[in-house]
XYZ file of C-alpha atoms in Angstrom:
684
model
C 115.534 95.628 106.577
C 112.714 93.320 107.554
C 109.607 94.867 109.001
C 105.943 93.812 109.372
C 103.853 94.658 106.362
C 100.596 93.629 104.802
C 99.778 93.755 101.142
C 97.041 95.551 99.258
C 96.797 94.254 95.742
C 95.852 96.820 93.179
C 95.330 96.949 89.444
C 97.411 94.410 87.584
C 97.471 96.103 84.219
C 97.453 94.576 80.788
C 100.843 94.606 79.135
C 102.273 94.770 82.571
C 100.244 91.774 83.699
C 97.365 89.463 83.020
C 94.991 88.258 85.621
C 93.944 85.344 87.800
C 96.945 83.072 87.511
C 96.435 79.340 87.791
C 97.172 77.874 91.215
C 99.721 75.484 89.697
C 101.810 78.258 88.167
C 104.165 80.486 90.144
C 102.687 83.940 90.663
C 103.803 87.505 91.173
C 102.108 90.031 93.417
C 102.373 93.700 92.544
C 101.170 95.433 95.668
C 101.328 98.297 98.078
C 101.712 97.757 101.785
C 98.330 98.506 103.314
C 95.410 96.106 103.789
C 94.962 92.655 102.295
C 92.002 92.876 99.943
C 91.835 89.350 98.548
C 95.005 89.587 96.517
C 94.693 89.932 92.769
C 97.503 87.809 91.366
C 99.307 88.025 88.026
C 101.229 85.326 86.239
C 104.845 86.294 85.551
C 104.707 84.839 82.046
C 102.073 87.407 81.130
C 104.377 90.378 81.809
C 105.618 92.232 78.753
C 107.869 94.810 80.412
C 111.491 93.632 80.569
C 112.084 96.428 83.090
C 110.426 95.641 86.432
C 110.210 99.353 87.223
C 107.406 99.650 84.644
C 105.200 97.550 86.947
C 105.155 100.434 89.439
C 102.694 102.251 87.173
C 99.959 99.931 88.452
C 100.270 101.142 92.064
C 98.692 104.253 93.621
C 101.242 107.062 93.894
C 103.989 105.144 92.108
C 105.432 105.664 88.651
C 108.699 105.405 86.752
C 111.135 107.884 85.182
C 112.224 106.221 81.935
C 115.713 106.977 80.624
C 116.108 103.713 78.691
C 114.422 100.374 78.065
C 116.127 98.747 81.078
C 116.797 101.919 83.084
C 113.529 102.833 84.778
C 113.963 104.927 87.941
C 111.297 104.498 90.605
C 109.140 107.498 91.498
C 106.758 107.700 94.466
C 104.591 110.720 95.187
C 106.845 113.000 93.169
C 110.207 111.902 94.599
C 112.596 109.628 92.728
C 116.162 108.435 92.421
C 118.134 108.214 95.649
C 115.227 109.708 97.580
C 113.390 106.357 97.224
C 114.796 103.335 99.071
C 114.812 100.262 96.791
C 115.583 96.855 98.231
C 116.103 93.453 96.661
C 115.424 90.481 98.933
C 115.641 92.659 102.034
C 118.914 94.437 101.231
C 119.500 97.860 99.627
C 120.281 97.948 95.895
C 123.191 100.051 94.680
C 123.276 101.834 91.313
C 126.895 101.888 90.184
C 126.442 104.181 87.191
C 126.673 107.949 87.788
C 123.562 108.398 85.592
C 121.674 105.387 87.017
C 121.832 103.402 83.783
C 121.806 100.374 86.092
C 118.809 101.634 88.046
C 118.116 99.473 91.142
C 115.175 97.528 89.709
C 117.193 96.594 86.605
C 118.768 93.907 88.810
C 115.376 92.187 89.199
C 114.089 91.141 85.735
C 110.317 90.836 85.675
C 110.329 87.153 84.678
C 112.277 86.296 87.837
C 110.163 88.348 90.217
C 108.093 86.836 92.985
C 106.846 90.110 94.422
C 107.188 93.858 93.964
C 105.744 95.973 96.777
C 105.510 99.632 97.734
C 105.142 100.732 101.344
C 102.112 103.010 101.302
C 102.614 106.434 102.860
C 105.549 107.243 105.132
C 108.067 104.421 105.254
C 108.950 103.255 108.789
C 112.450 103.894 110.133
C 113.188 100.173 109.692
C 112.589 100.421 105.929
C 116.046 101.665 105.016
C 118.777 104.153 105.750
C 117.520 106.901 103.440
C 113.831 106.554 102.566
C 112.442 110.109 102.441
C 110.544 109.217 99.259
C 109.231 105.843 100.405
C 110.303 102.235 100.164
C 110.046 99.699 97.326
C 110.998 96.057 97.737
C 111.512 93.377 95.097
C 111.841 89.672 95.790
C 113.191 87.097 93.372
C 111.318 83.815 93.034
C 113.790 81.314 94.518
C 111.166 78.649 95.198
C 109.982 77.136 98.475
C 110.971 74.400 100.916
C 109.277 71.014 100.570
C 107.118 69.349 103.248
C 109.146 66.164 103.716
C 112.696 64.889 104.187
C 112.763 63.611 100.613
C 114.257 65.894 97.987
C 112.117 66.897 95.038
C 112.876 69.002 92.005
C 110.822 71.485 90.023
C 111.374 73.958 87.225
C 109.556 76.651 85.322
C 110.207 77.906 81.812
C 108.851 81.285 80.707
C 109.071 83.011 77.362
C 107.418 86.034 75.818
C 107.526 88.123 72.657
C 106.349 91.628 71.830
C 106.086 93.013 68.323
C 106.746 96.698 69.040
C 110.485 96.025 69.251
C 110.783 92.335 68.320
C 111.594 91.875 71.968
C 112.150 88.459 73.490
C 112.435 87.512 77.139
C 113.027 84.014 78.496
C 113.683 82.657 81.957
C 114.406 79.396 83.750
C 113.711 78.850 87.431
C 114.832 75.465 88.790
C 115.024 74.194 92.358
C 115.838 71.109 94.391
C 114.418 71.137 97.904
C 113.354 69.178 100.952
C 112.083 70.307 104.351
C 115.422 71.801 105.433
C 117.403 72.573 102.303
C 116.671 74.477 99.111
C 118.935 74.987 96.108
C 117.688 77.304 93.347
C 119.023 78.395 89.973
C 117.545 81.436 88.220
C 118.532 82.697 84.817
C 116.939 85.076 82.335
C 117.730 86.684 79.003
C 116.141 89.825 77.528
C 116.837 91.388 74.165
C 115.071 93.600 71.652
C 115.478 96.034 68.786
C 114.484 99.678 68.520
C 110.924 100.411 69.555
C 108.239 101.565 67.130
C 105.851 104.399 67.897
C 102.876 105.787 65.990
C 104.846 107.689 63.368
C 108.261 106.080 63.227
C 111.101 104.332 65.025
C 112.658 105.450 68.280
C 116.375 104.784 67.951
C 118.512 103.918 70.928
C 115.921 101.665 72.560
C 117.616 98.339 71.773
C 118.526 96.222 74.788
C 120.263 93.029 75.916
C 120.600 91.644 79.441
C 121.623 88.358 81.074
C 120.818 87.617 84.718
C 122.047 84.632 86.746
C 121.376 83.753 90.370
C 122.325 80.709 92.445
C 121.018 80.427 95.998
C 120.994 78.012 98.923
C 118.369 78.127 101.642
C 118.406 76.389 105.027
C 115.518 76.091 107.477
C 115.507 74.174 110.733
C 113.576 75.080 113.842
C 114.206 78.726 114.657
C 116.767 79.269 111.894
C 115.922 80.434 108.376
C 118.854 81.345 106.129
C 119.427 82.289 102.490
C 122.795 82.662 100.737
C 123.137 83.771 97.119
C 125.578 84.768 94.393
C 124.692 86.197 91.012
C 125.636 88.166 87.922
C 123.806 90.817 85.943
C 125.290 91.652 82.538
C 123.849 94.324 80.254
C 125.346 94.834 76.784
C 124.717 97.284 73.902
C 121.632 98.875 75.392
C 120.411 102.328 74.411
C 119.521 105.142 76.772
C 118.147 107.814 74.408
C 117.370 110.268 77.220
C 121.063 110.395 78.164
C 124.105 111.671 76.243
C 125.607 108.154 76.112
C 124.508 104.546 75.689
C 125.406 101.406 77.624
C 128.280 99.386 76.163
C 128.354 97.057 79.138
C 127.362 96.839 82.780
C 128.920 93.778 84.390
C 127.840 93.345 88.000
C 128.773 90.617 90.477
C 126.310 90.141 93.336
C 126.416 88.223 96.616
C 124.653 88.261 99.954
C 122.805 86.491 102.722
C 119.702 86.887 104.861
C 119.523 84.978 108.156
C 116.741 84.934 110.750
C 117.046 83.122 114.086
C 115.165 83.105 117.400
C 117.084 83.449 120.634
C 114.840 83.336 123.682
C 112.161 85.994 123.295
C 114.085 87.750 120.553
C 113.884 87.239 116.802
C 117.187 88.259 115.195
C 117.532 89.108 111.516
C 120.791 89.907 109.769
C 121.568 90.581 106.118
C 124.531 91.468 103.959
C 124.792 92.361 100.288
C 127.727 93.100 98.029
C 127.887 94.323 94.448
C 130.829 95.055 92.199
C 130.033 97.073 89.065
C 132.138 97.505 85.939
C 130.430 99.906 83.544
C 131.335 101.302 80.143
C 129.441 103.787 77.945
C 130.068 106.068 74.972
C 128.428 108.650 72.689
C 129.294 107.213 69.257
C 128.981 103.419 68.850
C 125.177 103.097 69.182
C 124.033 106.531 68.000
C 124.933 109.200 65.482
C 128.546 110.062 66.210
C 129.573 113.647 67.025
C 130.611 115.732 63.986
C 134.202 116.087 65.204
C 136.508 113.207 66.269
C 137.598 115.406 69.156
C 134.056 115.203 70.595
C 134.031 111.404 70.891
C 133.706 110.326 74.518
C 133.714 107.073 76.446
C 133.434 106.563 80.204
C 134.726 103.721 82.340
C 133.248 103.293 85.807
C 134.330 100.998 88.629
C 132.084 100.901 91.677
C 131.298 98.614 94.587
C 128.863 98.591 97.473
C 128.743 96.649 100.736
C 125.726 96.729 103.064
C 125.154 94.962 106.369
C 122.432 95.160 108.991
C 121.119 93.454 112.122
C 117.801 93.966 113.848
C 116.158 92.284 116.827
C 112.430 92.059 117.538
C 110.690 91.125 120.764
C 107.176 91.329 122.201
C 105.936 91.992 125.690
C 102.739 93.242 127.303
C 103.548 96.782 126.204
C 103.834 95.921 122.500
C 106.540 94.989 120.009
C 110.052 96.454 119.958
C 112.446 96.378 117.035
C 116.041 97.539 117.536
C 118.839 97.504 115.020
C 121.761 99.004 113.197
C 122.814 99.080 109.550
C 125.833 100.195 107.619
C 126.774 100.659 103.969
C 130.018 101.418 102.159
C 130.079 102.714 98.561
C 133.112 103.471 96.386
C 133.353 104.772 92.833
C 135.876 105.843 90.217
C 134.916 107.283 86.829
C 137.171 108.416 83.973
C 136.243 110.037 80.654
C 138.343 109.277 77.549
C 138.470 110.120 73.852
C 139.312 107.046 71.737
C 140.659 109.396 69.029
C 143.004 111.224 71.390
C 145.050 109.034 73.724
C 146.305 112.076 75.639
C 142.824 113.221 76.708
C 141.633 112.271 80.197
C 138.996 113.701 82.481
C 138.990 112.119 85.914
C 135.545 113.301 86.925
C 135.034 111.058 89.990
C 138.100 109.750 91.778
C 138.222 107.675 94.938
C 134.648 108.566 95.876
C 133.483 107.147 99.200
C 130.031 107.463 100.747
C 129.509 105.625 104.023
C 126.339 105.433 106.123
C 125.975 104.112 109.675
C 122.530 103.958 111.237
C 120.841 103.044 114.506
C 117.073 102.684 114.899
C 114.332 101.688 117.318
C 110.660 101.080 116.582
C 107.721 100.360 118.891
C 104.264 99.202 117.867
C 101.231 98.170 119.851
C 97.488 97.557 119.642
C 94.954 98.929 122.121
C 91.246 98.413 121.558
C 90.505 99.859 118.091
C 93.929 101.536 117.807
C 97.149 100.344 116.180
C 100.151 102.546 116.921
C 103.691 102.617 115.552
C 106.521 105.001 116.421
C 110.158 104.927 115.387
C 113.406 106.853 115.617
C 116.559 106.525 113.504
C 119.996 108.137 113.725
C 122.179 108.238 110.589
C 125.784 109.334 110.163
C 126.911 109.903 106.553
C 130.540 110.477 105.598
C 131.375 111.445 102.011
C 134.810 112.083 100.517
C 136.514 112.459 97.147
C 140.098 112.191 95.945
C 141.891 114.664 93.729
C 140.661 115.016 90.158
C 142.529 115.850 86.973
C 142.078 117.054 83.433
C 144.771 116.096 80.907
C 144.871 117.678 77.421
C 141.864 119.805 78.326
C 141.304 123.594 78.059
C 142.829 125.804 80.801
C 139.422 126.642 82.400
C 138.847 122.927 83.053
C 142.282 122.646 84.643
C 141.448 125.667 86.801
C 138.188 124.033 87.958
C 140.089 120.845 88.842
C 142.665 122.813 90.829
C 139.934 124.685 92.675
C 138.185 121.424 93.560
C 141.427 119.784 94.710
C 142.199 122.701 97.022
C 138.748 122.457 98.680
C 137.680 120.441 101.712
C 136.410 117.166 100.249
C 135.827 115.256 103.496
C 132.236 115.962 104.486
C 129.931 114.624 107.196
C 126.192 114.771 107.771
C 124.149 113.479 110.697
C 120.459 113.563 111.512
C 117.580 111.988 113.409
C 114.467 110.647 111.637
C 111.122 110.310 113.445
C 107.966 108.481 112.273
C 104.616 107.967 114.016
C 101.514 106.234 112.636
C 98.089 105.535 114.100
C 95.364 103.344 112.618
C 91.844 103.471 114.075
C 89.310 100.771 113.201
C 85.832 102.202 112.748
C 84.192 98.813 112.172
C 84.971 95.491 110.508
C 85.157 97.158 107.081
C 86.490 100.663 107.656
C 89.562 102.237 109.214
C 91.398 105.569 109.308
C 95.171 105.994 109.295
C 97.165 109.078 110.289
C 100.910 109.393 109.820
C 103.509 112.053 110.564
C 107.227 111.935 110.016
C 110.447 113.873 109.785
C 113.037 112.361 107.473
C 116.314 113.565 106.015
C 118.582 112.921 103.055
C 122.246 113.768 102.725
C 123.483 114.943 99.301
C 124.543 112.297 96.790
C 128.120 112.119 95.571
C 127.085 113.617 92.213
C 125.466 116.589 93.957
C 128.603 117.172 96.019
C 131.568 116.185 93.878
C 130.671 116.876 90.213
C 133.421 119.481 89.764
C 133.096 120.136 86.008
C 129.707 120.908 84.380
C 128.451 117.702 82.767
C 125.056 115.989 82.261
C 125.868 113.475 85.023
C 122.946 113.691 87.397
C 121.964 110.281 88.735
C 119.367 109.893 85.981
C 117.749 113.335 86.100
C 117.987 113.443 82.277
C 116.794 116.995 81.674
C 119.439 117.691 79.019
C 121.237 120.289 81.161
C 124.810 120.304 82.450
C 125.238 120.376 86.217
C 128.009 121.155 88.642
C 128.244 120.003 92.247
C 128.307 122.016 95.439
C 130.506 121.187 98.429
C 128.420 123.522 100.613
C 125.148 121.618 100.288
C 123.067 120.983 103.380
C 121.027 117.867 104.046
C 117.340 117.854 103.073
C 114.688 117.833 105.797
C 111.275 116.372 104.933
C 108.259 116.864 107.199
C 105.319 114.775 105.991
C 101.748 114.116 107.080
C 99.303 111.584 105.647
C 95.617 110.896 106.186
C 94.122 107.735 104.775
C 90.828 105.867 104.738
C 90.387 102.170 104.032
C 87.171 100.364 103.172
C 87.333 96.627 102.673
C 84.806 93.850 102.220
C 84.966 90.412 100.659
C 83.848 91.927 97.367
C 85.633 95.270 97.216
C 88.090 97.822 98.565
C 88.746 101.574 98.404
C 91.911 103.125 99.877
C 92.305 106.897 99.316
C 95.186 108.699 101.037
C 96.021 112.403 101.244
C 99.603 113.538 101.795
C 101.536 116.753 102.335
C 105.339 117.060 102.397
C 107.288 120.186 103.359
C 110.950 120.056 102.334
C 113.555 122.399 103.735
C 116.841 122.580 101.812
C 115.494 120.545 98.898
C 118.399 119.903 96.506
C 117.858 120.903 92.883
C 119.652 122.741 90.119
C 119.567 126.508 90.002
C 121.454 128.874 87.711
C 125.221 128.619 88.251
C 126.873 131.941 89.100
C 130.527 130.918 88.627
C 131.709 132.559 85.403
C 134.306 129.866 84.691
C 131.758 127.085 85.222
C 129.397 128.729 82.760
C 132.222 129.312 80.272
C 133.036 125.591 80.293
C 129.350 124.651 80.140
C 128.729 126.899 77.138
C 131.703 125.363 75.337
C 130.557 121.794 76.071
C 126.786 122.047 75.721
C 125.903 125.484 74.358
C 123.994 126.416 77.520
C 124.957 127.757 80.960
C 125.195 125.272 83.822
C 122.905 124.527 86.705
C 124.453 124.086 90.132
C 123.023 121.899 92.857
C 121.720 124.203 95.565
C 119.366 124.093 98.545
C 115.890 125.540 98.035
C 112.593 125.059 99.883
C 109.772 123.044 98.380
C 106.486 121.285 99.059
C 104.672 118.312 97.563
C 101.059 117.317 98.122
C 98.387 115.184 96.527
C 96.106 112.196 96.762
C 96.185 108.609 95.525
C 93.851 105.669 95.852
C 93.361 102.060 94.885
C 89.941 100.507 94.409
C 88.251 97.376 93.180
C 85.077 95.362 93.444
C 83.580 92.136 92.170
C 80.653 92.723 89.819
C 79.673 89.056 89.947
C 81.340 85.665 90.089
C 83.259 86.187 86.840
C 83.649 89.956 86.392
C 85.825 92.286 88.476
C 86.842 95.941 88.217
C 90.161 97.252 89.592
C 91.709 100.693 89.367
C 94.123 103.248 90.782
C 94.262 107.051 90.830
C 97.338 109.218 91.476
C 97.818 112.978 91.733
C 100.840 114.932 92.972
C 101.805 118.600 92.843
C 105.246 119.960 93.699
C 106.329 123.591 94.005
C 109.081 125.839 95.261
C 108.097 127.702 98.437
C 111.064 130.045 98.870
C 109.658 132.999 96.948
C 110.463 131.545 93.509
C 107.338 130.790 91.466
C 108.367 127.489 89.946
C 107.327 123.841 89.926
C 109.446 120.843 90.776
C 110.882 118.843 87.903
C 109.505 115.647 86.377
C 106.325 114.996 88.335
C 103.755 112.545 87.017
C 100.517 114.239 85.927
C 97.116 113.216 87.240
C 96.535 109.656 86.053
C 93.899 106.957 86.346
C 94.044 103.280 85.448
C 91.040 100.951 85.412
C 90.759 97.357 84.220
C 87.663 95.237 83.664
C 88.556 91.584 84.122
C 86.726 88.373 83.315
C 87.645 84.908 84.601
C 85.812 81.637 84.046
C 87.559 78.324 84.499
C 90.712 78.359 82.348
C 89.912 81.548 80.420
C 90.863 85.068 81.504
C 90.107 88.308 79.645
C 90.946 91.909 80.443
C 90.360 95.346 78.947
C 92.166 98.291 80.457
C 91.850 102.057 80.140
C 94.793 104.283 81.021
C 94.259 108.053 81.220
C 96.936 110.716 81.791
C 96.078 114.397 82.085
C 98.135 117.159 80.511
C 101.081 118.330 82.594
C 101.493 122.092 82.332
C 102.982 122.641 85.792
C 106.596 122.290 84.690
C 109.967 123.389 86.060
C 111.276 126.536 84.411
C 114.817 126.116 85.752
C 115.069 122.753 83.991
C 113.515 124.026 80.746
C 110.917 121.301 81.240
C 108.472 120.883 78.366
C 104.738 120.582 78.995
C 102.963 117.473 77.710
C 99.409 116.884 76.514
C 96.973 114.403 77.973
C 96.291 111.037 76.408
C 94.344 107.821 76.812
C 95.291 104.248 75.960
C 93.314 101.028 75.643
C 94.914 97.629 76.201
C 93.418 94.158 75.908
C 94.660 90.727 76.980
C 93.627 87.102 77.230
C 95.016 83.982 78.887
C 94.155 80.310 78.745
C 95.324 77.470 81.002
C 95.802 74.546 78.635
C 96.763 72.298 81.559
C 97.607 72.686 85.217
C 101.194 73.412 84.180
C 100.912 75.148 80.799
C 99.545 78.676 80.313
C 99.300 80.646 77.075
C 98.565 84.354 77.022
C 98.616 87.318 74.703
C 97.256 90.763 74.086
C 97.570 94.081 72.348
C 98.947 97.177 73.980
C 97.988 100.657 72.773
C 95.207 99.070 70.755
C 94.401 102.260 68.813
C 98.080 102.981 68.044
C 97.886 106.289 69.881
C 100.738 108.801 69.503
C 101.514 110.154 72.962
C 104.346 111.476 75.077
C 104.924 110.152 78.579
C 105.777 113.128 80.780
C 108.211 111.029 82.814
C 110.172 110.015 79.732
C 113.217 112.133 79.010
C 114.220 114.120 75.936
C 115.764 112.494 72.900
C 119.564 112.744 72.672
C 119.984 110.261 69.795
C 120.411 111.803 66.346
C 119.584 108.608 64.402
C 115.957 108.635 65.466
C 112.651 109.626 63.849
C 112.298 111.894 66.880
C 114.177 115.192 66.748
C 116.959 115.757 69.248
C 115.566 117.661 72.218
C 111.978 116.457 71.778
C 110.192 114.497 74.476
C 110.436 110.746 73.832
C 107.152 109.258 72.549
C 105.443 106.212 74.014
C 105.418 102.825 72.330
C 102.977 102.197 69.491
C 100.588 99.300 69.030
C 102.192 96.051 70.158
C 101.114 92.438 70.022
C 102.520 90.263 72.776
C 102.499 86.497 73.224
C 103.681 84.523 76.238
C 103.965 80.927 77.376
C 104.841 79.409 80.738
C 105.501 75.774 81.513
C 105.848 74.353 85.013
C 107.779 71.085 85.279
């Protein structure tokens, strides 16, 4: 959903970026939505992360839960997965896989990105249907309209290599445009082998992805329209934090975004559609199970349709934005054994999850104050068909029968409220206060996972879970207090936040004896069941930067979050990023750019006991990079990540499930070792 936002550029880190792109080369902005501080721009060709989600690490409060090389799940202020609204070109992105192997940002390869932004603080009600954990938006670089009636063409070729996994990424962006029409073709290819770390090889980190996108844009007077179709194909890609790897994810994409002015109203409408065919198994890309009867493969078919309209108008009382949005999601998922044709586990059958929303937002300015208030109503309907287990033990059949005899048509409704106030102290300083009440209905996995399995929407804690048809919706009450200081030469934007969550959904010990019997037989451990608990999250994050002189600049970000149960159980929430700080010293003179970056992560000892979460030690990394503009259209760049070849464990990485690796099964996945990267970009 479109909404007004401004952009605060923060640290553009080495190995996720290099700095000060040439004006003649297309650029990418990695930003959070706050104040414009003289944007620090990064050339796409200087990215080394094939997964765009890794770029979130450069933003205050943001991070990424890594379950595979192309399967990074966005985290913001301790919340992740379906709690964070992710949009691509203004429309919500749907993850078709039940374990989020096709995480939303995997549909936006970094070489094709124009912009990746995070809405700082509480997301407005216009940001998306379910955005309790914030809003992230990616935009593909589909070029721009020309200034004349004559058509002109342009193209950009990008390629990069990194030694840590012999990874290669290449992209082509071509367009033909005049003042009113724009035709763009985007294509990219990413592939790589297993990643090296300081001490060995991390198996199951190979990857391969193809992305295609064809779009047509039209602009004339008060009409601005974009229509697109695309494909995203991922093949033979490891996910070592999960019990299976990706054999294929074939996704067809289509949509439009149209804006038109009618009288005093500006009308925006969008639609997006995705159709996902997804296959995975536990034997072809990792050490196979010891018994042929333990071989498993899963076929998933899923589709998602989203549509929304909003209208904006201004009068003497301020600006009003009114709208509605709707989404329809369907999924089927079957588990097979290729060595036993009789075996079938229909774990998700005829799943439907539909959301209809209405919202209104009002904003105004009065003297030194800027005010914004909004209200949203959502209706969520979730249902599941009958499930089955064929050639399975009697307890599994009993669980299927119990699920089939239950009420599987569920509804949730709620009202979200958001209010923000910004007070300008002077031309350089301002204070922002925000309060909000937001809700989230349970996901289909949390409701309809009838047999204990490690299918959790990417939670990847190694435990087996079972759903709960009695779950209540989550209620999040949040308050933020922020300060912004900005001059031509520097900025500093700290923000405090506190979130109280009633009926937070997480796994607790399952009490059903049959569920635990099945779980013990399948995984050797009792199951966790999704249940409602009470929780709280709080912390502080900040971005900062200043120009030392004409050629030297310092940029950094700091993030801290703490999450705990508050229902009498002394436990921490699962998979929260530890205190971390990133700072980069950058030099730019004419065609030459240099950067040295320090990345510090504290130890994380506040771990979730119910998830058997392992503590991690602190670590520090040093990265260096350089770039040189050979011409106005040709840029070369390179650098070294993890310069000292540090052995470390990222707390947000999962636990190894791949037996072929130099990392023991059950150990936290280590971070990548020293890596040389080289990149080139040519504008035609």
